[in-house]
Amino acid sequence: MAISRRKFLGGIGAALGGAAASLGTAYGASNKHFKGHPNSFGVLHDITRCIGCRKCEEACNTVNDLPKPETSFEDLSVLDSKRRTDADIYTVVNRFNTPEPVFAKKQCNHCLEPACASACFVKAFTKTKSGAVTYNEKVCVGCRYCMVACPFEIPAYEYHKALTPSVTKCTMCFPRIIEGKLPGCVEICPKEALIFGERDKLIKAAWQRIYKFPDKYTAHVYGEHEMGGTSWLYISGDEFSKVGMREDLGIKSAPELTSGALAAVPIVVGLWPVFLTGAYAISKRKEKIAQQEKDQAVAETLANAQEEAAKKLEDLREKLNQEKASAINFEVKKALEEAAKKAEEEKQAQEAQEEEEPDQADDADGEDPSKEDE
């Protein structure tokens, strides 16, 4: 069913009025700082211990049943260029020359108050008590606000799946955690560059290392306060900006920064069905018009092709007729020339014969008379 632009905008206006009237207090992000669930877990990444072996990438690929990459995990040439996570790669290790080679692992940081969750009006993202930020694809509408909101540029969209796309990211191996297992990357790390445990204890362990080896580490636990705190923590021997990490995020969480803007989210939720219906109708109409234009273009192309083929056929027929007529004329001319030549030869022969006959007659009349007397 086609829908006009006026009806569509009118429907949105009506829905906007209804949504505004029906919502007493708009739900927005909280402006209270959340310090995390008690005894929640996290991971401490000691960048000074990472050797760039990519074992963590391989384990992540295996435990999450992700597509195998074209380049094997043993091939370390991929470290020559900076990489980022995508729909089929939940974690990557990058190399930084500072000036000595330093390796750092990147994945979802599992914020205490996730920007992805604060931006998602259908609550597809949840900060669990375990510390992991999980995703529910059943309620996701594919708006991809989470991708825009994340300051670490982590959530990825499955653009290659036309019918059932999802948003993907590291899950901190949440299914393994609730079974009492370690995250795959932590379990496989040969140098213990990754440590899993309660977040509060990991922060204490991180500062103990920093105090014990002040010349080895920068006096900063990344993720302790950034964006209100994250469950994935880092310590490094170099400035974090030199190992691909943002140092301009501040300590306020995403909900504190977006509480005002997200107050209008419930209205958007009320408008969403109307918007989708109108967008779908307009999209179908555009598809119908596009198909008609395509069919017309195909018909015109076929007609032009047939006309051009007929013209070429007629030109070919005319050319053949001309060649045939030329061949006939050539043969006729040749036959006439041969006939004329033959006639000329016969005429010359006849004239030669006629010249010989009078000479023979003269010879007969002039015989010697003495031969008769004898």
CSV table of C-alpha atoms in Angstrom, one decimal:
chain,number,residue,atom,x,y,z
A,1,MET,CA,0.0,0.0,0.0
A,2,ALA,CA,1.5,3.4,-1.0
A,3,ILE,CA,1.6,6.2,1.6
A,4,SER,CA,1.9,9.8,0.8
A,5,ARG,CA,4.5,12.1,2.3
A,6,ARG,CA,1.8,14.2,3.9
A,7,LYS,CA,0.1,11.1,5.6
A,8,PHE,CA,3.5,9.9,6.8
A,9,LEU,CA,4.4,13.2,8.4
A,10,GLY,CA,0.9,13.5,9.8
A,11,GLY,CA,1.2,10.1,11.4
A,12,ILE,CA,4.5,11.1,13.0
A,13,GLY,CA,2.9,14.3,14.3
A,14,ALA,CA,0.0,12.4,15.9
A,15,ALA,CA,2.3,9.8,17.4
A,16,LEU,CA,4.6,12.6,18.8
A,17,GLY,CA,1.6,14.2,20.5
A,18,GLY,CA,0.4,10.9,21.9
A,19,ALA,CA,3.8,9.9,23.2
A,20,ALA,CA,4.4,13.3,24.8
A,21,ALA,CA,1.0,13.2,26.5
A,22,SER,CA,1.3,9.6,27.7
A,23,LEU,CA,4.8,10.0,29.3
A,24,GLY,CA,4.8,11.7,32.6
A,25,THR,CA,8.4,11.6,33.4
A,26,ALA,CA,10.8,10.8,30.5
A,27,TYR,CA,13.3,8.1,31.2
A,28,GLY,CA,16.9,9.2,30.6
A,29,ALA,CA,20.3,8.1,31.8
A,30,SER,CA,21.0,8.5,35.4
A,31,ASN,CA,23.3,11.4,36.6
A,32,LYS,CA,24.5,9.4,39.6
A,33,HIS,CA,27.9,7.8,39.4
A,34,PHE,CA,27.8,4.0,39.5
A,35,LYS,CA,30.8,2.4,41.0
A,36,GLY,CA,30.1,-1.1,39.7
A,37,HIS,CA,28.5,-4.2,41.1
A,38,PRO,CA,30.1,-5.6,44.2
A,39,ASN,CA,32.7,-8.3,43.6
A,40,SER,CA,32.3,-8.0,39.8
A,41,PHE,CA,35.0,-9.4,37.6
A,42,GLY,CA,37.5,-7.8,35.3
A,43,VAL,CA,40.7,-8.4,33.3
A,44,LEU,CA,44.0,-6.6,33.9
A,45,HIS,CA,46.2,-6.3,30.8
A,46,ASP,CA,49.9,-5.8,31.6
A,47,ILE,CA,51.1,-4.4,28.3
A,48,THR,CA,54.8,-4.7,29.3
A,49,ARG,CA,54.3,-8.5,29.3
A,50,CYS,CA,52.6,-8.9,26.0
A,51,ILE,CA,54.8,-10.4,23.2
A,52,GLY,CA,52.3,-10.0,20.3
A,53,CYS,CA,51.9,-13.8,19.8
A,54,ARG,CA,48.2,-13.5,18.8
A,55,LYS,CA,47.3,-16.5,20.9
A,56,CYS,CA,44.5,-14.4,22.5
A,57,GLU,CA,43.1,-13.7,19.1
A,58,GLU,CA,43.1,-17.4,18.2
A,59,ALA,CA,41.4,-18.4,21.5
A,60,CYS,CA,38.7,-15.7,21.1
A,61,ASN,CA,38.0,-16.9,17.6
A,62,THR,CA,37.7,-20.5,18.8
A,63,VAL,CA,35.5,-20.0,21.9
A,64,ASN,CA,33.1,-17.6,20.1
A,65,ASP,CA,32.9,-19.9,17.0
A,66,LEU,CA,33.9,-17.0,14.7
A,67,PRO,CA,34.8,-17.4,11.0
A,68,LYS,CA,38.4,-18.3,10.5
A,69,PRO,CA,40.5,-15.4,9.1
A,70,GLU,CA,42.2,-15.5,5.7
A,71,THR,CA,45.6,-15.0,7.4
A,72,SER,CA,46.5,-17.6,10.0
A,73,PHE,CA,47.1,-16.6,13.6
A,74,GLU,CA,50.7,-17.7,13.3
A,75,ASP,CA,51.3,-15.1,10.7
A,76,LEU,CA,52.6,-12.0,12.6
A,77,SER,CA,53.0,-9.9,9.4
A,78,VAL,CA,49.5,-8.5,10.2
A,79,LEU,CA,51.1,-6.6,13.0
A,80,ASP,CA,52.7,-4.3,10.4
A,81,SER,CA,49.5,-2.3,10.2
A,82,LYS,CA,47.1,-1.0,12.8
A,83,ARG,CA,43.9,-3.1,13.1
A,84,ARG,CA,40.6,-2.7,14.8
A,85,THR,CA,37.9,-5.1,15.8
A,86,ASP,CA,35.0,-5.8,13.4
A,87,ALA,CA,31.9,-8.0,13.2
A,88,ASP,CA,34.0,-11.3,13.0
A,89,ILE,CA,36.9,-10.2,15.1
A,90,TYR,CA,36.3,-9.4,18.8
A,91,THR,CA,39.9,-8.7,19.8
A,92,VAL,CA,43.1,-7.6,18.0
A,93,VAL,CA,46.7,-7.1,19.1
A,94,ASN,CA,48.5,-4.1,17.6
A,95,ARG,CA,52.2,-3.3,17.6
A,96,PHE,CA,53.5,0.2,18.6
A,97,ASN,CA,57.1,1.4,18.2
A,98,THR,CA,57.9,3.6,21.2
A,99,PRO,CA,60.6,3.3,19.9
A,100,GLU,CA,61.0,-0.3,21.0
A,101,PRO,CA,58.2,-2.6,19.8
A,102,VAL,CA,55.3,-2.7,22.3
A,103,PHE,CA,52.1,-4.8,21.9
A,104,ALA,CA,48.7,-4.0,23.2
A,105,LYS,CA,45.4,-5.9,23.0
A,106,LYS,CA,42.2,-4.2,22.1
A,107,GLN,CA,38.6,-5.3,22.7
A,108,CYS,CA,35.4,-4.1,24.5
A,109,ASN,CA,36.4,-2.5,27.8
A,110,HIS,CA,33.1,-3.4,29.5
A,111,CYS,CA,32.5,0.0,31.1
A,112,LEU,CA,30.9,0.2,34.5
A,113,GLU,CA,28.2,2.4,32.9
A,114,PRO,CA,28.5,1.5,29.2
A,115,ALA,CA,27.9,4.2,26.6
A,116,CYS,CA,26.3,1.6,24.3
A,117,ALA,CA,23.8,0.7,27.0
A,118,SER,CA,22.9,4.3,27.7
A,119,ALA,CA,22.4,5.0,24.0
A,120,CYS,CA,20.2,1.9,23.4
A,121,PHE,CA,16.5,2.8,23.9
A,122,VAL,CA,15.4,-0.9,23.7
A,123,LYS,CA,18.0,-2.0,26.3
A,124,ALA,CA,19.7,-4.5,24.1
A,125,PHE,CA,22.9,-4.0,26.1
A,126,THR,CA,23.1,-4.9,29.8
A,127,LYS,CA,25.9,-4.5,32.4
A,128,THR,CA,25.8,-7.8,34.2
A,129,LYS,CA,26.8,-8.4,37.9
A,130,SER,CA,29.7,-10.4,36.6
A,131,GLY,CA,31.2,-7.3,35.0
A,132,ALA,CA,30.5,-8.3,31.4
A,133,VAL,CA,28.4,-6.1,29.1
A,134,THR,CA,26.1,-8.4,27.2
A,135,TYR,CA,24.0,-8.0,24.1
A,136,ASN,CA,20.5,-9.3,23.3
A,137,GLU,CA,20.0,-9.5,19.6
A,138,LYS,CA,16.3,-10.4,20.0
A,139,VAL,CA,15.3,-6.8,21.0
A,140,CYS,CA,17.9,-5.0,18.9
A,141,VAL,CA,16.3,-2.8,16.2
A,142,GLY,CA,19.6,-2.2,14.3
A,143,CYS,CA,19.7,1.6,14.9
A,144,ARG,CA,23.5,1.4,15.6
A,145,TYR,CA,23.4,4.2,18.2
A,146,CYS,CA,25.7,2.1,20.3
A,147,MET,CA,28.4,2.3,17.6
A,148,VAL,CA,28.2,6.1,17.6
A,149,ALA,CA,28.1,6.3,21.4
A,150,CYS,CA,31.1,4.0,22.2
A,151,PRO,CA,34.2,6.2,22.8
A,152,PHE,CA,36.4,3.1,22.2
A,153,GLU,CA,34.9,2.4,18.7
A,154,ILE,CA,34.1,-1.2,19.6
A,155,PRO,CA,30.6,-2.4,18.6
A,156,ALA,CA,30.5,-3.6,15.0
A,157,TYR,CA,27.5,-4.3,12.7
A,158,GLU,CA,27.1,-7.4,10.6
A,159,TYR,CA,26.6,-5.5,7.3
A,160,HIS,CA,27.2,-8.8,5.4
A,161,LYS,CA,24.1,-10.4,6.8
A,162,ALA,CA,21.2,-8.8,5.0
A,163,LEU,CA,18.3,-10.7,6.8
A,164,THR,CA,19.6,-11.2,10.4
A,165,PRO,CA,22.3,-8.6,11.2
A,166,SER,CA,23.5,-8.1,14.7
A,167,VAL,CA,25.8,-5.9,16.7
A,168,THR,CA,28.9,-7.8,17.8
A,169,LYS,CA,31.7,-7.3,20.3
A,170,CYS,CA,33.7,-9.0,23.0
A,171,THR,CA,31.5,-10.6,25.7
A,172,MET,CA,34.3,-11.1,28.2
A,173,CYS,CA,33.4,-14.8,27.6
A,174,PHE,CA,30.3,-14.3,29.8
A,175,PRO,CA,29.0,-17.9,29.1
A,176,ARG,CA,32.4,-19.2,30.3
A,177,ILE,CA,32.4,-17.0,33.4
A,178,ILE,CA,29.1,-18.2,34.6
A,179,GLU,CA,30.4,-21.7,34.3
A,180,GLY,CA,33.4,-20.9,36.4
A,181,LYS,CA,35.8,-20.8,33.5
A,182,LEU,CA,38.4,-18.2,32.5
A,183,PRO,CA,37.9,-16.0,29.4
A,184,GLY,CA,39.5,-17.7,26.4
A,185,CYS,CA,42.2,-15.0,25.9
A,186,VAL,CA,43.2,-15.1,29.6
A,187,GLU,CA,43.4,-18.9,29.7
A,188,ILE,CA,45.7,-19.1,26.7
A,189,CYS,CA,48.1,-16.2,27.3
A,190,PRO,CA,51.6,-17.7,27.7
A,191,LYS,CA,53.1,-14.7,29.5
A,192,GLU,CA,50.3,-14.0,31.9
A,193,ALA,CA,49.9,-10.6,30.3
A,194,LEU,CA,46.1,-11.0,31.0
A,195,ILE,CA,44.9,-11.6,34.6
A,196,PHE,CA,41.2,-12.4,35.4
A,197,GLY,CA,39.7,-11.6,38.8
A,198,GLU,CA,37.6,-9.3,40.9
A,199,ARG,CA,38.0,-5.7,39.6
A,200,ASP,CA,38.8,-4.2,43.0
A,201,LYS,CA,41.6,-6.7,43.6
A,202,LEU,CA,43.0,-6.2,40.1
A,203,ILE,CA,43.3,-2.5,40.7
A,204,LYS,CA,45.2,-3.2,44.0
A,205,ALA,CA,47.4,-5.7,42.2
A,206,ALA,CA,48.1,-3.2,39.4
A,207,TRP,CA,49.1,-0.4,41.8
A,208,GLN,CA,51.3,-2.8,43.7
A,209,ARG,CA,53.3,-3.6,40.5
A,210,ILE,CA,53.5,0.1,39.8
A,211,TYR,CA,54.8,0.9,43.2
A,212,LYS,CA,57.2,-2.0,43.2
A,213,PHE,CA,58.7,-1.2,39.8
A,214,PRO,CA,58.3,2.6,39.3
A,215,ASP,CA,60.9,2.7,36.5
A,216,LYS,CA,59.0,0.0,34.6
A,217,TYR,CA,55.4,1.3,34.7
A,218,THR,CA,53.6,4.6,34.1
A,219,ALA,CA,51.9,5.6,37.3
A,220,HIS,CA,48.4,5.2,35.9
A,221,VAL,CA,45.9,2.3,35.9
A,222,TYR,CA,43.9,2.9,32.7
A,223,GLY,CA,40.2,2.0,33.2
A,224,GLU,CA,40.2,2.7,36.9
A,225,HIS,CA,38.4,6.0,36.3
A,226,GLU,CA,38.2,6.6,32.5
A,227,MET,CA,34.6,7.1,31.4
A,228,GLY,CA,33.5,6.3,35.0
A,229,GLY,CA,35.6,3.2,35.1
A,230,THR,CA,35.9,0.0,33.0
A,231,SER,CA,36.1,-3.7,33.8
A,232,TRP,CA,39.1,-4.1,31.5
A,233,LEU,CA,42.1,-2.5,33.1
A,234,TYR,CA,45.6,-1.7,31.7
A,235,ILE,CA,49.1,-0.9,33.0
A,236,SER,CA,51.9,0.2,30.7
A,237,GLY,CA,55.5,1.2,30.6
A,238,ASP,CA,54.7,4.0,28.1
A,239,GLU,CA,52.1,6.7,27.9
A,240,PHE,CA,48.8,5.2,27.0
A,241,SER,CA,48.4,7.6,24.1
A,242,LYS,CA,51.5,6.0,22.6
A,243,VAL,CA,49.9,2.5,22.6
A,244,GLY,CA,46.7,3.5,20.8
A,245,MET,CA,44.5,4.5,23.8
A,246,ARG,CA,42.5,7.7,24.3
A,247,GLU,CA,43.5,9.9,27.2
A,248,ASP,CA,41.0,12.6,26.5
A,249,LEU,CA,37.9,10.9,27.9
A,250,GLY,CA,37.8,12.2,31.4
A,251,ILE,CA,36.3,10.4,34.4
A,252,LYS,CA,32.6,11.1,33.9
A,253,SER,CA,30.5,8.1,32.7
A,254,ALA,CA,28.5,8.1,29.5
A,255,PRO,CA,25.1,8.4,31.3
A,256,GLU,CA,26.3,11.5,33.1
A,257,LEU,CA,27.3,13.1,29.8
A,258,THR,CA,24.1,12.0,28.0
A,259,SER,CA,21.3,12.2,30.6
A,260,GLY,CA,19.8,15.4,29.1
A,261,ALA,CA,20.0,14.2,25.5
A,262,LEU,CA,18.6,10.8,26.3
A,263,ALA,CA,15.5,12.2,28.1
A,264,ALA,CA,13.8,12.2,24.7
A,265,VAL,CA,14.4,8.5,24.0
A,266,PRO,CA,11.0,7.3,25.2
A,267,ILE,CA,9.4,9.7,22.6
A,268,VAL,CA,11.6,8.1,20.0
A,269,VAL,CA,10.4,4.7,21.2
A,270,GLY,CA,6.8,5.8,20.7
A,271,LEU,CA,7.5,7.1,17.3
A,272,TRP,CA,9.6,4.1,16.2
A,273,PRO,CA,6.7,1.9,15.0
A,274,VAL,CA,5.1,4.8,13.1
A,275,PHE,CA,8.5,5.7,11.6
A,276,LEU,CA,9.2,2.2,10.6
A,277,THR,CA,5.8,1.7,9.0
A,278,GLY,CA,6.1,4.9,7.0
A,279,ALA,CA,9.7,4.2,6.1
A,280,TYR,CA,8.7,0.7,5.0
A,281,ALA,CA,5.8,2.0,2.8
A,282,ILE,CA,8.0,4.7,1.3
A,283,SER,CA,10.7,2.2,0.7
A,284,LYS,CA,8.4,-0.3,-1.0
A,285,ARG,CA,7.0,2.5,-3.2
A,286,LYS,CA,10.5,3.5,-4.2
A,287,GLU,CA,11.2,-0.1,-5.0
A,288,LYS,CA,8.1,-0.4,-7.1
A,289,ILE,CA,8.9,2.8,-9.0
A,290,ALA,CA,12.5,1.7,-9.4
A,291,GLN,CA,11.3,-1.7,-10.7
A,292,GLN,CA,9.0,0.0,-13.2
A,293,GLU,CA,11.8,2.3,-14.4
A,294,LYS,CA,14.0,-0.8,-14.7
A,295,ASP,CA,11.4,-2.7,-16.7
A,296,GLN,CA,10.9,0.3,-19.0
A,297,ALA,CA,14.7,0.7,-19.5
A,298,VAL,CA,15.0,-3.0,-20.3
A,299,ALA,CA,12.1,-2.8,-22.8
A,300,GLU,CA,13.6,0.3,-24.4
A,301,THR,CA,17.0,-1.4,-24.6
A,302,LEU,CA,15.5,-4.5,-26.2
A,303,ALA,CA,13.5,-2.4,-28.7
A,304,ASN,CA,16.6,-0.4,-29.6
A,305,ALA,CA,18.6,-3.6,-29.9
A,306,GLN,CA,16.0,-5.2,-32.2
A,307,GLU,CA,15.8,-2.1,-34.3
A,308,GLU,CA,19.5,-2.0,-34.6
A,309,ALA,CA,19.7,-5.7,-35.4
A,310,ALA,CA,17.0,-5.3,-38.1
A,311,LYS,CA,18.9,-2.4,-39.6
A,312,LYS,CA,22.1,-4.3,-39.7
A,313,LEU,CA,20.3,-7.3,-41.3
A,314,GLU,CA,18.8,-5.0,-43.9
A,315,ASP,CA,22.2,-3.4,-44.6
A,316,LEU,CA,23.8,-6.9,-44.9
A,317,ARG,CA,21.0,-8.1,-47.3
A,318,GLU,CA,21.5,-5.0,-49.4
A,319,LYS,CA,25.2,-5.5,-49.4
A,320,LEU,CA,24.8,-9.2,-50.4
A,321,ASN,CA,22.4,-8.1,-53.2
A,322,GLN,CA,24.9,-5.6,-54.5
A,323,GLU,CA,27.7,-8.1,-54.4
A,324,LYS,CA,25.5,-10.7,-56.1
A,325,ALA,CA,24.5,-8.2,-58.8
A,326,SER,CA,28.2,-7.2,-59.3
A,327,ALA,CA,29.1,-10.8,-59.6
A,328,ILE,CA,26.4,-11.5,-62.2
A,329,ASN,CA,27.4,-8.3,-64.2
A,330,PHE,CA,31.0,-9.4,-64.0
A,331,GLU,CA,30.2,-12.9,-65.4
A,332,VAL,CA,27.9,-11.5,-68.1
A,333,LYS,CA,30.6,-9.0,-69.1
A,334,LYS,CA,33.1,-11.8,-69.2
A,335,ALA,CA,30.9,-14.0,-71.3
A,336,LEU,CA,30.2,-11.2,-73.7
A,337,GLU,CA,33.9,-10.4,-74.0
A,338,GLU,CA,34.7,-14.1,-74.7
A,339,ALA,CA,31.8,-14.4,-77.2
A,340,ALA,CA,33.0,-11.2,-79.0
A,341,LYS,CA,36.6,-12.5,-79.0
A,342,LYS,CA,35.4,-15.9,-80.4
A,343,ALA,CA,33.4,-14.2,-83.1
A,344,GLU,CA,36.3,-12.1,-84.0
A,345,GLU,CA,38.5,-15.1,-84.3
A,346,GLU,CA,35.9,-16.9,-86.5
A,347,LYS,CA,35.7,-13.8,-88.7
A,348,GLN,CA,39.4,-13.7,-89.1
A,349,ALA,CA,39.5,-17.4,-89.9
A,350,GLN,CA,36.7,-17.0,-92.5
A,351,GLU,CA,38.5,-14.1,-94.1
A,352,ALA,CA,41.7,-16.0,-94.3
A,353,GLN,CA,39.9,-19.0,-95.9
A,354,GLU,CA,38.3,-16.7,-98.4
A,355,GLU,CA,41.6,-15.2,-99.4
A,356,GLU,CA,43.1,-18.7,-100.0
A,357,GLU,CA,40.2,-19.9,-102.4
A,358,PRO,CA,40.9,-17.3,-105.2
A,359,ASP,CA,44.6,-18.2,-105.3
A,360,GLN,CA,43.7,-21.9,-105.8
A,361,ALA,CA,41.4,-21.0,-108.7
A,362,ASP,CA,44.2,-19.0,-110.4
A,363,ASP,CA,46.5,-21.9,-110.2
A,364,ALA,CA,44.0,-24.2,-111.9
A,365,ASP,CA,43.5,-21.8,-114.8
A,366,GLY,CA,47.3,-21.4,-115.5
A,367,GLU,CA,48.3,-25.1,-116.1
A,368,ASP,CA,51.0,-25.9,-118.9
A,369,PRO,CA,49.2,-26.7,-122.3
A,370,SER,CA,52.1,-28.9,-123.5
A,371,LYS,CA,51.1,-31.4,-120.8
A,372,GLU,CA,47.8,-31.9,-122.5
A,373,ASP,CA,49.5,-32.6,-125.9
A,374,GLU,CA,51.5,-35.3,-124.4
